[in-house]
Amino acid sequence: MKNSFPKTPALLRQRLKEYWRYLNHWFLNTPERALLEAQQAAQRIRNIEIEHFDNKKISSESVKYTENVMSYWQGYLDKNLTIIKIRLAEFQLSRGIINISNSVLLEKLKVIDEVVEKYAIKDEQISNSGLGSTYPPLQINRSEIKKQPDSSNINDIKATLPPQSTGVFPRSIRKTVNRIKSDLAPQAEEEFVRNYRVSRNRTIIALRFMIILITVPLLTQYLSKEFLVTPILERIRGENATQIFINSDMEKEALHELHNFQQSLKFEYLLNQAPPLSSELTQEKIKDKAFEISEEFRNKSNSNIGNVFADLISLVSFSIVIALSKREIMILKSFMDTVVYGLSDSAKAFLIILVTDIFVGFHSPDGWEVLLAGLAEHLGLPASRNVIFLFIATFPVILNTIFKYWIFRYLSRLSPSALATLKEMDE
């Protein structure tokens, strides 16, 4: 990796100019490149429609395929629609910086729009299904509000629900009859299959987005550190850098390791397991060990500095994923709400007690201390015990207050039985 850099300043400047010209050319071609990739993805969808779906939309309604075959084409469709979405976002972002306009771009956009418009209904079904509340909105009686004096209590303002229809039979019997009628309707099976597919697609999108949120920052951090940050640091710091340690803790650790090596030589000599060494030979061994330790801690210092820049790049990549995934975030939120609200009251209470005990419980300070010390070592910072203890004395208290407020304000309203179970388990 070190030999990949030029040795002389002139070659280095020439190489940097070449890199700059390449990056400049790559940046200026970003709008056309992004739009071309989006058009290619749209064309792939059109080819599948022509060859396998009689020039119709990729759907089970167009051609009767088996479920496994349809699942394959559905995955192929989702993949290309995602490519179109990402590349169009890249095109719009880069076009705001680089102002270009020609007839070729308009033709490509026309081809893309023709494909995307066919599958807009699919996206609406996935995003709308399960994302909104099924209850009718409350309607405020504004005439009653105007009649109230200015000093009236806010609790006197009544929210009027839609009028409930009354009949001869109780509501439960009517609901049961309506459910039976809907189950026996001719389109009941198609409706069930459609709802199942929408639910399955929503679950696949949510799980895939969770994996992306985890893997993209980790891969970005690792790749940027190994192939970008570390080579630059090794070139800048050099092999003969006098500053080996970036904090006092690393220096103390290196001196402690060298002292242990000296004591081990003396211990082996006293046990007659090693021949007596002259002072010159002993100093030579100690010098070699010191050089080995310096190399080890120089690499460790470079790694810690590289972690800082790689983590920042990883944070930027995570922010980009969040900014480009508003629809996926809504679907993930709906999926998490379904999972959480589907738990029993005992399971909800168990998870709340588990989370609170881990982060704000009696034994949590030990865990916070280990976590903060590991973070300081990862970033190459000295692990100051005063800072760690100050953090432990304030942050878990704030978390505990937030947990108690959430339990008092929301859990008592959303799930009173879970709150009662929580109190029983806590006692």
Short mmCIF file of C-alpha atoms in Angstrom, two decimals:
data_model
loop_
_atom_site.label_atom_id
_atom_site.label_comp_id
_atom_site.label_asym_id
_atom_site.label_seq_id
_atom_site.Cartn_x
_atom_site.Cartn_y
_atom_site.Cartn_z
CA MET A 1 0.00 0.00 0.00
CA LYS A 2 2.88 2.36 0.83
CA ASN A 3 4.66 1.73 -2.49
CA SER A 4 1.57 2.83 -4.46
CA PHE A 5 2.42 6.50 -3.85
CA PRO A 6 5.03 8.31 -5.97
CA LYS A 7 8.39 8.98 -4.34
CA THR A 8 9.12 12.50 -5.59
CA PRO A 9 7.03 15.68 -5.15
CA ALA A 10 6.88 16.22 -8.92
CA LEU A 11 5.37 12.80 -9.56
CA LEU A 12 3.01 13.34 -6.64
CA ARG A 13 1.77 16.64 -8.09
CA GLN A 14 1.34 15.02 -11.52
CA ARG A 15 -0.61 12.15 -10.02
CA LEU A 16 -2.82 14.55 -8.05
CA LYS A 17 -3.52 16.56 -11.22
CA GLU A 18 -4.54 13.37 -13.03
CA TYR A 19 -6.83 12.40 -10.16
CA TRP A 20 -8.33 15.90 -10.13
CA ARG A 21 -9.02 15.84 -13.88
CA TYR A 22 -10.59 12.42 -13.58
CA LEU A 23 -12.79 13.47 -10.65
CA ASN A 24 -13.79 16.69 -12.39
CA HIS A 25 -14.74 14.81 -15.56
CA TRP A 26 -16.63 12.23 -13.51
CA PHE A 27 -18.51 14.95 -11.59
CA LEU A 28 -19.48 16.90 -14.70
CA ASN A 29 -20.90 13.74 -16.30
CA THR A 30 -22.93 12.80 -13.21
CA PRO A 31 -26.36 13.98 -14.51
CA GLU A 32 -26.02 12.19 -17.85
CA ARG A 33 -24.59 9.06 -16.23
CA ALA A 34 -27.33 8.88 -13.60
CA LEU A 35 -30.08 9.43 -16.17
CA LEU A 36 -28.57 6.82 -18.49
CA GLU A 37 -28.56 4.18 -15.73
CA ALA A 38 -32.17 5.06 -14.86
CA GLN A 39 -33.17 4.72 -18.52
CA GLN A 40 -31.40 1.36 -18.77
CA ALA A 41 -33.31 0.09 -15.73
CA ALA A 42 -36.59 1.33 -17.26
CA GLN A 43 -35.70 -0.36 -20.55
CA ARG A 44 -35.05 -3.65 -18.75
CA ILE A 45 -38.53 -3.45 -17.26
CA ARG A 46 -40.00 -2.75 -20.70
CA ASN A 47 -38.15 -5.74 -22.17
CA ILE A 48 -39.60 -8.04 -19.50
CA GLU A 49 -43.09 -6.66 -20.16
CA ILE A 50 -42.74 -7.34 -23.89
CA GLU A 51 -41.16 -10.79 -23.63
CA HIS A 52 -43.05 -12.33 -20.69
CA PHE A 53 -46.19 -10.26 -19.99
CA ASP A 54 -47.65 -9.64 -23.46
CA ASN A 55 -46.53 -5.99 -23.40
CA LYS A 56 -48.54 -5.41 -20.25
CA LYS A 57 -47.72 -4.45 -16.71
CA ILE A 58 -45.62 -6.90 -14.64
CA SER A 59 -48.43 -8.30 -12.53
CA SER A 60 -50.24 -11.53 -11.85
CA GLU A 61 -53.30 -9.99 -13.49
CA SER A 62 -51.53 -9.68 -16.86
CA VAL A 63 -50.30 -13.27 -17.25
CA LYS A 64 -51.06 -16.28 -15.06
CA TYR A 65 -47.75 -17.46 -13.59
CA THR A 66 -47.10 -19.60 -10.54
CA GLU A 67 -46.37 -17.90 -7.25
CA ASN A 68 -42.63 -18.67 -7.35
CA VAL A 69 -42.25 -17.35 -10.90
CA MET A 70 -44.25 -14.25 -10.04
CA SER A 71 -42.10 -13.71 -6.95
CA TYR A 72 -38.99 -13.81 -9.16
CA TRP A 73 -40.34 -11.20 -11.57
CA GLN A 74 -41.58 -9.10 -8.65
CA GLY A 75 -38.08 -9.03 -7.14
CA TYR A 76 -36.61 -8.11 -10.54
CA LEU A 77 -39.15 -5.30 -10.85
CA ASP A 78 -38.47 -3.94 -7.34
CA LYS A 79 -34.74 -3.97 -7.96
CA ASN A 80 -35.00 -1.92 -11.16
CA LEU A 81 -37.56 0.47 -9.68
CA THR A 82 -35.14 1.11 -6.79
CA ILE A 83 -32.35 1.81 -9.29
CA ILE A 84 -34.59 4.27 -11.12
CA LYS A 85 -35.50 6.02 -7.88
CA ILE A 86 -31.89 6.38 -6.71
CA ARG A 87 -30.57 7.50 -10.09
CA LEU A 88 -33.36 10.04 -10.56
CA ALA A 89 -32.58 11.49 -7.13
CA GLU A 90 -28.90 11.64 -8.09
CA PHE A 91 -29.85 13.31 -11.39
CA GLN A 92 -32.00 15.94 -9.68
CA LEU A 93 -29.34 16.67 -7.06
CA SER A 94 -26.48 16.99 -9.54
CA ARG A 95 -28.60 18.95 -12.02
CA GLY A 96 -29.14 21.59 -9.32
CA ILE A 97 -25.36 22.11 -9.33
CA ILE A 98 -24.59 21.45 -12.99
CA ASN A 99 -27.09 23.16 -15.26
CA ILE A 100 -27.55 21.07 -18.41
CA SER A 101 -30.45 20.73 -20.81
CA ASN A 102 -30.77 19.00 -24.17
CA SER A 103 -33.29 17.00 -26.15
CA VAL A 104 -31.58 13.67 -25.45
CA LEU A 105 -32.14 14.06 -21.72
CA LEU A 106 -35.81 14.88 -22.33
CA GLU A 107 -36.25 11.72 -24.40
CA LYS A 108 -34.69 9.61 -21.65
CA LEU A 109 -36.92 11.21 -19.02
CA LYS A 110 -39.97 10.48 -21.19
CA VAL A 111 -39.04 6.79 -21.39
CA ILE A 112 -38.51 6.62 -17.64
CA ASP A 113 -41.80 8.37 -16.84
CA GLU A 114 -43.75 5.96 -19.06
CA VAL A 115 -42.46 3.02 -17.02
CA VAL A 116 -42.71 4.62 -13.57
CA GLU A 117 -46.30 5.80 -14.06
CA LYS A 118 -47.45 2.20 -14.55
CA TYR A 119 -46.28 1.18 -11.09
CA ALA A 120 -47.29 4.27 -9.13
CA ILE A 121 -50.43 2.45 -7.91
CA LYS A 122 -48.26 -0.31 -6.45
CA ASP A 123 -46.25 2.16 -4.39
CA GLU A 124 -49.40 3.87 -3.16
CA GLN A 125 -50.88 0.57 -2.00
CA ILE A 126 -47.73 -0.36 -0.08
CA SER A 127 -47.27 3.04 1.51
CA ASN A 128 -50.93 3.59 2.36
CA SER A 129 -51.70 0.10 3.61
CA GLY A 130 -51.22 -0.01 7.34
CA LEU A 131 -49.63 3.42 7.55
CA GLY A 132 -52.65 5.46 8.40
CA SER A 133 -55.16 5.09 11.15
CA THR A 134 -58.38 3.29 10.38
CA TYR A 135 -60.36 5.41 12.80
CA PRO A 136 -62.33 8.41 11.53
CA PRO A 137 -60.89 11.80 12.50
CA LEU A 138 -62.44 13.69 15.35
CA GLN A 139 -64.49 16.70 14.34
CA ILE A 140 -64.48 19.78 16.56
CA ASN A 141 -67.79 21.59 16.91
CA ARG A 142 -66.62 25.14 16.16
CA SER A 143 -70.02 26.72 16.90
CA GLU A 144 -69.88 25.37 20.44
CA ILE A 145 -66.35 26.72 20.86
CA LYS A 146 -67.45 30.21 19.84
CA LYS A 147 -70.27 30.13 22.41
CA GLN A 148 -67.83 29.48 25.26
CA PRO A 149 -66.55 32.55 27.14
CA ASP A 150 -62.86 33.38 27.09
CA SER A 151 -62.38 32.18 30.67
CA SER A 152 -63.96 28.78 30.05
CA ASN A 153 -62.03 25.64 30.87
CA ILE A 154 -60.42 23.91 27.92
CA ASN A 155 -61.93 20.62 29.07
CA ASP A 156 -65.43 21.98 28.26
CA ILE A 157 -64.65 21.84 24.54
CA LYS A 158 -66.20 18.58 23.36
CA ALA A 159 -65.00 16.58 20.38
CA THR A 160 -68.00 15.15 18.58
CA LEU A 161 -67.70 11.73 17.05
CA PRO A 162 -69.56 10.81 13.88
CA PRO A 163 -73.14 9.82 14.71
CA GLN A 164 -73.60 6.13 15.40
CA SER A 165 -76.41 4.51 13.49
CA THR A 166 -78.87 2.55 15.58
CA GLY A 167 -80.95 -0.36 14.44
CA VAL A 168 -83.13 -3.22 15.60
CA PHE A 169 -80.22 -5.63 16.12
CA PRO A 170 -77.20 -4.96 18.31
CA ARG A 171 -74.00 -3.73 16.70
CA SER A 172 -72.09 -6.95 17.44
CA ILE A 173 -74.64 -9.04 15.51
CA ARG A 174 -74.58 -6.63 12.59
CA LYS A 175 -70.77 -6.66 12.53
CA THR A 176 -70.76 -10.46 12.52
CA VAL A 177 -73.27 -10.58 9.65
CA ASN A 178 -71.27 -8.04 7.67
CA ARG A 179 -68.07 -10.03 8.19
CA ILE A 180 -69.76 -13.20 6.97
CA LYS A 181 -71.12 -11.37 3.92
CA SER A 182 -67.66 -9.99 3.11
CA ASP A 183 -66.12 -13.48 3.46
CA LEU A 184 -68.69 -14.97 1.08
CA ALA A 185 -68.39 -12.18 -1.49
CA PRO A 186 -67.08 -13.21 -4.97
CA GLN A 187 -64.06 -10.91 -4.72
CA ALA A 188 -63.16 -11.95 -1.15
CA GLU A 189 -60.41 -14.32 -2.26
CA GLU A 190 -58.84 -11.77 -4.58
CA GLU A 191 -59.01 -9.16 -1.84
CA PHE A 192 -57.33 -11.53 0.62
CA VAL A 193 -54.54 -12.36 -1.85
CA ARG A 194 -54.01 -8.69 -2.63
CA ASN A 195 -53.80 -7.76 1.05
CA TYR A 196 -51.43 -10.65 1.65
CA ARG A 197 -49.11 -9.53 -1.15
CA VAL A 198 -49.16 -5.93 0.05
CA SER A 199 -48.33 -7.08 3.60
CA ARG A 200 -45.56 -9.37 2.33
CA ASN A 201 -44.04 -6.61 0.20
CA ARG A 202 -44.19 -4.22 3.14
CA THR A 203 -42.41 -6.74 5.37
CA ILE A 204 -39.73 -7.44 2.76
CA ILE A 205 -39.11 -3.72 2.24
CA ALA A 206 -38.89 -3.09 6.00
CA LEU A 207 -36.45 -5.95 6.64
CA ARG A 208 -34.34 -5.04 3.61
CA PHE A 209 -34.20 -1.40 4.73
CA MET A 210 -33.13 -2.46 8.24
CA ILE A 211 -30.28 -4.50 6.72
CA ILE A 212 -29.27 -1.53 4.56
CA LEU A 213 -29.24 0.79 7.59
CA ILE A 214 -26.83 -1.59 9.34
CA THR A 215 -24.58 -2.74 6.49
CA VAL A 216 -24.10 0.49 4.53
CA PRO A 217 -22.45 2.48 7.39
CA LEU A 218 -20.32 -0.51 8.44
CA LEU A 219 -19.10 -1.23 4.91
CA THR A 220 -18.50 2.47 4.24
CA GLN A 221 -16.47 2.80 7.44
CA TYR A 222 -14.35 -0.26 6.67
CA LEU A 223 -13.74 0.44 2.96
CA SER A 224 -13.03 4.16 3.43
CA LYS A 225 -10.58 3.42 6.23
CA GLU A 226 -8.73 0.65 4.39
CA PHE A 227 -8.53 2.16 0.91
CA LEU A 228 -8.72 5.92 1.44
CA VAL A 229 -7.91 7.22 4.93
CA THR A 230 -5.15 4.83 6.03
CA PRO A 231 -2.98 5.19 2.87
CA ILE A 232 -3.21 8.99 3.12
CA LEU A 233 -2.26 8.93 6.81
CA GLU A 234 0.68 6.62 6.18
CA ARG A 235 1.89 8.94 3.46
CA ILE A 236 1.49 12.08 5.59
CA ARG A 237 2.89 10.75 8.86
CA GLY A 238 5.63 8.65 7.23
CA GLU A 239 7.68 5.89 8.75
CA ASN A 240 10.09 8.24 10.52
CA ALA A 241 7.46 10.29 12.30
CA THR A 242 8.66 11.42 15.72
CA GLN A 243 5.13 11.59 17.17
CA ILE A 244 4.35 7.96 17.81
CA PHE A 245 1.74 8.38 20.54
CA ILE A 246 -1.36 10.52 20.18
CA ASN A 247 -2.28 10.47 23.88
CA SER A 248 -0.64 9.86 27.24
CA ASP A 249 -2.44 6.57 27.86
CA MET A 250 -0.80 4.96 24.83
CA GLU A 251 2.63 6.14 25.98
CA LYS A 252 2.08 4.67 29.45
CA GLU A 253 0.94 1.41 27.91
CA ALA A 254 4.05 1.21 25.70
CA LEU A 255 6.40 1.96 28.61
CA HIS A 256 4.65 -0.64 30.73
CA GLU A 257 5.07 -3.24 27.99
CA LEU A 258 8.79 -2.42 27.62
CA HIS A 259 9.28 -2.61 31.39
CA ASN A 260 7.62 -6.04 31.47
CA PHE A 261 10.00 -7.21 28.73
CA GLN A 262 13.02 -6.10 30.77
CA GLN A 263 11.71 -7.88 33.83
CA SER A 264 11.06 -11.06 31.83
CA LEU A 265 14.70 -11.14 30.66
CA LYS A 266 15.90 -10.78 34.21
CA PHE A 267 13.45 -13.41 35.46
CA GLU A 268 14.60 -15.97 32.86
CA TYR A 269 18.23 -15.35 33.78
CA LEU A 270 17.55 -15.80 37.50
CA LEU A 271 15.76 -19.11 36.88
CA ASN A 272 18.76 -20.35 34.85
CA GLN A 273 16.52 -20.80 31.80
CA ALA A 274 18.63 -18.44 29.71
CA PRO A 275 22.38 -17.96 29.43
CA PRO A 276 23.89 -14.84 31.00
CA LEU A 277 23.85 -11.87 28.65
CA SER A 278 26.34 -9.08 28.47
CA SER A 279 25.12 -5.54 29.02
CA GLU A 280 25.60 -4.74 25.30
CA LEU A 281 23.55 -7.74 24.20
CA THR A 282 20.86 -6.94 26.74
CA GLN A 283 20.65 -3.36 25.53
CA GLU A 284 20.44 -4.61 21.96
CA LYS A 285 17.48 -6.86 22.79
CA ILE A 286 15.76 -4.03 24.65
CA LYS A 287 16.37 -1.70 21.71
CA ASP A 288 14.86 -4.18 19.25
CA LYS A 289 11.84 -4.60 21.51
CA ALA A 290 11.44 -0.82 21.80
CA PHE A 291 11.51 -0.52 17.98
CA GLU A 292 8.90 -3.27 17.70
CA ILE A 293 6.67 -1.55 20.26
CA SER A 294 7.06 1.81 18.47
CA GLU A 295 5.96 0.23 15.16
CA GLU A 296 2.97 -1.35 16.86
CA PHE A 297 1.82 1.89 18.46
CA ARG A 298 2.50 3.96 15.34
CA ASN A 299 0.13 1.66 13.42
CA LYS A 300 -2.34 1.86 16.29
CA SER A 301 -2.18 5.68 16.24
CA ASN A 302 -2.79 5.71 12.48
CA SER A 303 -5.71 3.34 12.99
CA ASN A 304 -7.27 5.55 15.68
CA ILE A 305 -6.92 8.70 13.59
CA GLY A 306 -8.33 6.82 10.60
CA ASN A 307 -11.32 5.74 12.69
CA VAL A 308 -12.29 9.39 13.23
CA PHE A 309 -12.40 10.24 9.51
CA ALA A 310 -13.90 6.87 8.52
CA ASP A 311 -16.67 7.30 11.11
CA LEU A 312 -17.47 10.75 9.71
CA ILE A 313 -17.70 9.32 6.18
CA SER A 314 -19.88 6.51 7.52
CA LEU A 315 -22.15 9.06 9.21
CA VAL A 316 -22.49 10.96 5.92
CA SER A 317 -23.43 7.74 4.09
CA PHE A 318 -26.02 6.94 6.77
CA SER A 319 -27.50 10.43 6.43
CA ILE A 320 -27.71 10.05 2.64
CA VAL A 321 -29.55 6.72 3.02
CA ILE A 322 -32.02 8.32 5.44
CA ALA A 323 -32.56 11.34 3.19
CA LEU A 324 -33.28 9.16 0.13
CA SER A 325 -35.56 6.68 1.91
CA LYS A 326 -38.58 8.58 3.20
CA ARG A 327 -40.99 5.97 1.87
CA GLU A 328 -38.96 3.11 3.36
CA ILE A 329 -38.87 4.90 6.72
CA MET A 330 -42.66 5.14 6.75
CA ILE A 331 -42.97 1.45 5.88
CA LEU A 332 -40.40 0.51 8.55
CA LYS A 333 -42.27 2.57 11.16
CA SER A 334 -45.53 0.84 10.22
CA PHE A 335 -43.81 -2.56 10.42
CA MET A 336 -42.34 -1.79 13.87
CA ASP A 337 -45.70 -0.55 15.13
CA THR A 338 -47.33 -3.77 13.94
CA VAL A 339 -44.68 -5.89 15.66
CA VAL A 340 -44.74 -3.94 18.95
CA TYR A 341 -48.52 -3.65 19.20
CA GLY A 342 -48.84 -7.33 18.31
CA LEU A 343 -46.97 -8.34 21.47
CA SER A 344 -48.86 -9.41 24.54
CA ASP A 345 -49.02 -7.16 27.58
CA SER A 346 -46.58 -9.36 29.46
CA ALA A 347 -44.08 -9.22 26.59
CA LYS A 348 -44.35 -5.43 26.41
CA ALA A 349 -43.76 -5.11 30.14
CA PHE A 350 -40.82 -7.54 29.96
CA LEU A 351 -39.14 -5.57 27.15
CA ILE A 352 -39.65 -2.25 28.96
CA ILE A 353 -38.10 -3.62 32.17
CA LEU A 354 -35.23 -5.19 30.22
CA VAL A 355 -34.38 -1.96 28.34
CA THR A 356 -34.66 0.27 31.40
CA ASP A 357 -32.55 -2.03 33.56
CA ILE A 358 -29.83 -2.22 30.91
CA PHE A 359 -29.53 1.52 30.35
CA VAL A 360 -30.70 3.12 33.63
CA GLY A 361 -30.74 0.22 36.08
CA PHE A 362 -28.61 -0.50 39.13
CA HIS A 363 -25.79 -2.19 37.17
CA SER A 364 -25.89 0.15 34.16
CA PRO A 365 -22.94 2.41 35.28
CA ASP A 366 -20.51 -0.49 34.76
CA GLY A 367 -21.79 -1.02 31.23
CA TRP A 368 -21.65 2.70 30.42
CA GLU A 369 -18.06 2.85 31.73
CA VAL A 370 -16.96 -0.05 29.50
CA LEU A 371 -18.80 1.43 26.50
CA LEU A 372 -17.29 4.91 26.91
CA ALA A 373 -13.78 3.54 27.49
CA GLY A 374 -14.07 1.45 24.33
CA LEU A 375 -15.31 4.46 22.36
CA ALA A 376 -12.40 6.59 23.61
CA GLU A 377 -9.93 3.88 22.60
CA HIS A 378 -11.58 3.56 19.18
CA LEU A 379 -11.15 7.29 18.52
CA GLY A 380 -7.68 7.54 20.09
CA LEU A 381 -8.81 9.78 22.96
CA PRO A 382 -7.57 9.52 26.56
CA ALA A 383 -10.13 7.75 28.73
CA SER A 384 -10.63 10.43 31.37
CA ARG A 385 -12.37 8.91 34.38
CA ASN A 386 -13.75 12.30 35.45
CA VAL A 387 -15.48 12.76 32.09
CA ILE A 388 -16.80 9.19 32.15
CA PHE A 389 -18.18 9.52 35.69
CA LEU A 390 -19.74 12.90 34.86
CA PHE A 391 -21.47 11.36 31.85
CA ILE A 392 -22.70 8.41 33.92
CA ALA A 393 -24.02 10.77 36.59
CA THR A 394 -26.13 12.78 34.11
CA PHE A 395 -27.07 10.89 30.94
CA PRO A 396 -28.73 7.78 32.52
CA VAL A 397 -30.72 10.12 34.76
CA ILE A 398 -32.02 11.97 31.70
CA LEU A 399 -32.88 8.63 30.04
CA ASN A 400 -34.69 7.48 33.17
CA THR A 401 -36.75 10.68 33.20
CA ILE A 402 -37.66 10.24 29.52
CA PHE A 403 -38.69 6.61 30.14
CA LYS A 404 -40.90 7.56 33.09
CA TYR A 405 -42.53 10.40 31.16
CA TRP A 406 -43.20 8.10 28.19
CA ILE A 407 -44.74 5.47 30.46
CA PHE A 408 -46.89 8.07 32.24
CA ARG A 409 -47.89 10.04 29.16
CA TYR A 410 -48.30 7.46 26.38
CA LEU A 411 -48.26 3.91 27.69
CA SER A 412 -51.10 4.57 30.09
CA ARG A 413 -53.21 5.72 27.13
CA LEU A 414 -52.09 3.22 24.47
CA SER A 415 -52.05 0.08 26.60
CA PRO A 416 -53.43 0.42 30.15
CA SER A 417 -53.26 -3.34 30.68
CA ALA A 418 -49.55 -3.35 29.78
CA LEU A 419 -48.99 -0.56 32.31
CA ALA A 420 -50.78 -2.58 35.00
CA THR A 421 -48.67 -5.64 34.14
CA LEU A 422 -45.53 -3.49 34.28
CA LYS A 423 -46.41 -2.26 37.77
CA GLU A 424 -47.09 -5.80 38.98
CA MET A 425 -43.77 -7.10 37.57
CA ASP A 426 -41.86 -4.11 38.95
CA GLU A 427 -43.19 -4.70 42.42
#
